[in-house]
Amino acid sequence: MRYDIILAGVGGQGVLSVASLVAAGALRGGYHVKQSEVHGMAQRGGSVLAHLRMGSRPVHSDIVPVGGADLVLGMEPIEALRHLPYLSAGGAIVTAVEPVRNMASYPDLEGILGKLRSLPKAFLVDAGDLARRAGSPKTVNVVMVGAASHLLPIFPGRLEETIREAFAAKGEETVEMNLRAFRLGREAVEPARAQGPRA
Amino acid sequence: MSEILVERSEEARTTSAVVLLGNEAVALGALHAGISAAYGYPGTPSTEILEFLQARAAADGRPVARWCANEKTAYEAALGVVMVGKRALVSMKHVGLNVAADPFVNSALLGIHAGLVVVSCDDPGMHSSQNEQDSRHLADFARILCLEPADQQEAFDMARAAFDLSERFALPVMVRLVTRLAHSRAGVLPGEPPAPERTLRKPEDPGRTWTLLPSIARAQWRRVLRTQRDLRAWAEESPWNTLRLDPGNRDFGIVTAGIGRNYYLDNLNDPAAGPSHLHIGTFPIPAGKVRDLARHVRSVLVIEDGYPIVERMLRGVLTSGLEVWGKETGHLPGDGELTPDLVRKALNKAPRESFNLPGLSLPPRPPQLCQGCPHRDSYAALHRALEGFPETLVAADIGCYTLGALPPFQAIESCVCMGASIGMAKGASDAGFRPAVAVLGDSTFLHSGVTPLMDAVAADADMTVLILDNGTVGMTGTQETVLPSGRIREIVLGVGVPAEHCRIVDANPHAVDAMAKVLREEIDHRGISVVIARRECLESLRRHRAEKGGRP
């Protein structure tokens, strides 16, 4: 088994937190994992890309090849679309719909969302709204992990354990809020359309 | 049955492993080697090495792990540690090694008796750098051993072993990382328990091994040259250099170095099959293994990230039976970061089917100064201060504020190396250009700005230095500057800038006019002047508040 993810967003959005949550879940599942991040200059509000690869056999390359990603997980619609060439022919795209407009001219949002919807396995998530319903806009990253969870080859229970552990130091209330965020994200994606491998 | 067992042992393997960045794996390897001290200057992609050790020091009290004024002073502090018999690590980004080049190259001639390891993190593709120079060349230049890990486990193993090797060959040892490994996480098994720290022990005869007077340096240089034979012999036996010959294919072979191996293996359906393969993890390279491969095949493709160093060694200039393909033959690009896709193409494999929307074109999203960043206000003021001059020169430096070169600011016109802004403004002023302005951050100033400021003061150069003092090393993640901001004025005055021409202004949105006025007055002054624009970096402010606030 091998599962490759491209995580895309804008510097400061928490792409690395999403990557490390999913990676921790994958490790709990007994997979070999490689997770490649961007540090330094690019983190200052620019496009940010992280590669996450997991498999039952050792992962060699730290980078997902073009056309190799089973999943593009976007924190921002343009950034999800930007990294489409990484997606494999049968791959899925899960993205938050809220735009980050820190550029000279942001393209027409409806056009961007329309392009995303035209893809065969695309799941658009109103993650910002769900995060607020969970209790804090800060949980938006966990909402996206939940939204992607139908596709990931990791049991949702393992991901919940991972979230519990990741937020344990911040108290039970924060843990519960993030578990709510995870479940809201998970419910936002229709499971029948998003069946992934399981291990 | 056997499948279940395999799965369980896999589980055990992955759970006992620690998940580390390549940088962290190097740091942990150094800890396990019993280092007493580590030094460096923040620079992407090397920063997390020292940060990991600082976190460890905060918890355990050991080792000493300190940011220094610059890479040269870091290297020199490490030399002091090893001179008194303890092991030391010094880490930096590739261009930092240029700054440290003087002690680095000379340290090969010293009689190193306690392990000294320098980690240089190269940045092929220039993710966060002004060039993509290859540190393996500098290791060869200094005639020392260089180890190049291919993955996080090797990063740990090599860092740990590098200290033993340094003592065995009485040379510093370099561990060379590239961005992609430095900033990628994977499981690492630390293996045997950490070694204890060494006890203090000065060299037996420092007059003959540490005092590089010409007569002594000559003798030491001959020793370094004699040691090359030992290094080559060691490289031949090193388990980090592996050769597998494929009896079924006498035509074509593969040579990989460092993480080039990952991209090659990723493109093989069965990593155990494939043509003859030599992997190189050490420099000097295993020449005997290269010759064995050359006798077996007629052509090789060399896959390495960075400069075509192995490729050039193999090709040489004289005709041999072996055809060598790589970056210089156009099979791989000569610039940029290696990727599995580039390697796939070089292997003549069809590209993977990928998803594309025809006609899709998206505007780029370059990095930018944070909303509310004090540099934004300083640049607004600088723009205003320079209004009315037919021509101006604003030489700048390296840090977050370099983003001021991009729209909408377009406030600076050069970025060369740490501290260059001041020297360049002085040169422009010497050449008769006015107004000449140098812009640099507080940490850049402390790193390499003080010495050129002395030149400018000595000449009373007609120029203005604008120090953007945000109280931190911003771009690399808000590390502490080596001295607090409050000292910068004292330093400026100390080198002889007149007090009335060393002015402090507030870099905030309400003070742009006042800042512009002060800047204009100092630019109009015919002589050296310094303006310090002060306000804490927002990221650093956020971090400090979080640290003070503690848990909710």
mmCIF file of C-alpha atoms in Angstrom, chain A residues 2 10 27-28 30-37 39-41 44-47 51 53 56 60-63 65-67 76 78-79 81-82 84-85 87-89 100 102-103 105-107 112 115 119-120 169, chain B residues 10-11 13-14 19 21 44 48 127-128 151-152 180 183-187 262-263 265-266 271 337-341 352-357 360 362-368 370 400 403 474-475 477 539 551:
data_model
loop_
_atom_site.group_PDB
_atom_site.id
_atom_site.type_symbol
_atom_site.label_atom_id
_atom_site.label_comp_id
_atom_site.label_asym_id
_atom_site.label_seq_id
_atom_site.Cartn_x
_atom_site.Cartn_y
_atom_site.Cartn_z
ATOM 1 C CA ARG A 2 1.144 3.460 -0.843
ATOM 2 C CA VAL A 10 -0.855 29.960 1.930
ATOM 3 C CA LEU A 27 2.530 6.417 11.979
ATOM 4 C CA ARG A 28 -0.083 5.099 14.419
ATOM 5 C CA GLY A 30 2.106 1.447 11.275
ATOM 6 C CA TYR A 31 3.019 3.045 7.973
ATOM 7 C CA HIS A 32 6.395 4.278 6.844
ATOM 8 C CA VAL A 33 6.057 8.032 6.449
ATOM 9 C CA LYS A 34 7.957 10.872 4.804
ATOM 10 C CA GLN A 35 6.782 14.445 5.180
ATOM 11 C CA SER A 36 8.496 17.241 3.330
ATOM 12 C CA GLU A 37 7.870 20.853 4.335
ATOM 13 C CA HIS A 39 10.469 26.668 5.768
ATOM 14 C CA GLY A 40 11.967 30.125 5.473
ATOM 15 C CA MET A 41 11.076 32.789 2.977
ATOM 16 C CA ARG A 44 5.752 34.609 4.537
ATOM 17 C CA GLY A 45 2.306 34.654 2.966
ATOM 18 C CA GLY A 46 3.341 32.879 -0.233
ATOM 19 C CA SER A 47 2.142 29.618 -1.780
ATOM 20 C CA HIS A 51 4.427 16.511 0.551
ATOM 21 C CA ARG A 53 3.847 10.038 1.664
ATOM 22 C CA SER A 56 3.489 -0.275 3.991
ATOM 23 C CA HIS A 60 12.172 6.574 -0.878
ATOM 24 C CA SER A 61 11.584 10.034 -2.326
ATOM 25 C CA ASP A 62 10.613 12.853 0.032
ATOM 26 C CA ILE A 63 8.757 14.469 -2.876
ATOM 27 C CA PRO A 65 6.092 12.885 -8.219
ATOM 28 C CA VAL A 66 3.970 14.831 -10.678
ATOM 29 C CA GLY A 67 0.895 12.710 -11.398
ATOM 30 C CA GLU A 76 -7.299 27.562 -0.113
ATOM 31 C CA ILE A 78 -6.452 28.708 -5.779
ATOM 32 C CA GLU A 79 -3.643 26.864 -4.059
ATOM 33 C CA LEU A 81 -5.953 24.219 -8.126
ATOM 34 C CA ARG A 82 -2.354 25.386 -8.573
ATOM 35 C CA LEU A 84 -3.371 19.941 -9.759
ATOM 36 C CA PRO A 85 -0.532 18.523 -11.926
ATOM 37 C CA LEU A 87 -2.776 14.664 -8.867
ATOM 38 C CA SER A 88 -2.873 11.145 -10.296
ATOM 39 C CA ALA A 89 -5.511 10.341 -12.876
ATOM 40 C CA VAL A 100 -7.005 34.211 0.989
ATOM 41 C CA ASN A 102 -3.333 38.563 -0.305
ATOM 42 C CA MET A 103 -2.477 39.050 -3.972
ATOM 43 C CA SER A 105 -5.767 40.702 -8.158
ATOM 44 C CA TYR A 106 -7.584 37.630 -6.996
ATOM 45 C CA PRO A 107 -9.299 35.792 -9.860
ATOM 46 C CA ILE A 112 -12.166 28.986 -9.472
ATOM 47 C CA LYS A 115 -13.165 24.631 -12.115
ATOM 48 C CA LEU A 119 -13.079 17.638 -11.433
ATOM 49 C CA PRO A 120 -14.358 14.071 -11.040
ATOM 50 C CA ALA A 169 -1.577 19.620 26.639
ATOM 51 C CA GLU B 10 6.604 -3.284 11.280
ATOM 52 C CA GLU B 11 4.431 -1.689 13.922
ATOM 53 C CA ARG B 13 9.712 -0.648 14.120
ATOM 54 C CA THR B 14 7.728 2.444 13.345
ATOM 55 C CA VAL B 19 10.059 11.150 13.697
ATOM 56 C CA LEU B 21 13.464 16.361 10.234
ATOM 57 C CA THR B 44 17.321 28.361 5.968
ATOM 58 C CA GLU B 48 16.411 23.559 13.055
ATOM 59 C CA HIS B 127 14.108 28.023 -2.038
ATOM 60 C CA SER B 128 15.447 30.597 0.408
ATOM 61 C CA ASP B 151 17.730 9.939 4.246
ATOM 62 C CA GLN B 152 16.953 10.872 7.834
ATOM 63 C CA ARG B 180 14.787 18.513 0.777
ATOM 64 C CA HIS B 183 13.199 19.819 5.897
ATOM 65 C CA SER B 184 11.637 16.403 5.503
ATOM 66 C CA ARG B 185 10.512 14.179 8.367
ATOM 67 C CA ALA B 186 10.769 10.419 8.668
ATOM 68 C CA GLY B 187 11.279 7.783 11.334
ATOM 69 C CA ASN B 262 15.694 8.220 -3.408
ATOM 70 C CA TYR B 263 14.516 9.630 -6.709
ATOM 71 C CA LEU B 265 14.636 4.056 -6.412
ATOM 72 C CA ASP B 266 11.258 5.782 -6.579
ATOM 73 C CA PRO B 271 14.237 -1.568 -6.091
ATOM 74 C CA GLU B 337 16.516 21.096 -7.328
ATOM 75 C CA LEU B 338 16.465 17.483 -8.394
ATOM 76 C CA THR B 339 13.019 15.837 -8.456
ATOM 77 C CA PRO B 340 11.745 12.304 -9.066
ATOM 78 C CA ASP B 341 10.195 13.609 -12.294
ATOM 79 C CA ARG B 352 3.118 9.551 -15.194
ATOM 80 C CA GLU B 353 -0.390 10.394 -16.301
ATOM 81 C CA SER B 354 -1.407 13.508 -14.447
ATOM 82 C CA PHE B 355 -4.384 15.759 -14.058
ATOM 83 C CA ASN B 356 -4.503 18.964 -16.014
ATOM 84 C CA LEU B 357 -7.116 21.527 -16.788
ATOM 85 C CA LEU B 360 -5.744 27.014 -16.567
ATOM 86 C CA LEU B 362 -3.362 31.215 -12.018
ATOM 87 C CA PRO B 363 -1.639 34.337 -10.745
ATOM 88 C CA PRO B 364 1.460 33.639 -8.639
ATOM 89 C CA ARG B 365 1.393 34.213 -4.891
ATOM 90 C CA PRO B 366 4.906 35.331 -3.925
ATOM 91 C CA PRO B 367 5.948 35.628 -0.271
ATOM 92 C CA GLN B 368 5.438 39.088 1.204
ATOM 93 C CA CYS B 370 3.296 40.396 6.930
ATOM 94 C CA CYS B 400 12.545 39.524 5.596
ATOM 95 C CA LEU B 403 10.919 41.253 0.264
ATOM 96 C CA GLY B 474 12.677 37.293 11.536
ATOM 97 C CA MET B 475 12.946 35.326 8.320
ATOM 98 C CA GLY B 477 11.607 32.016 12.608
ATOM 99 C CA GLU B 539 5.803 37.145 14.784
ATOM 100 C CA ARG B 551 -1.429 27.652 28.917
#
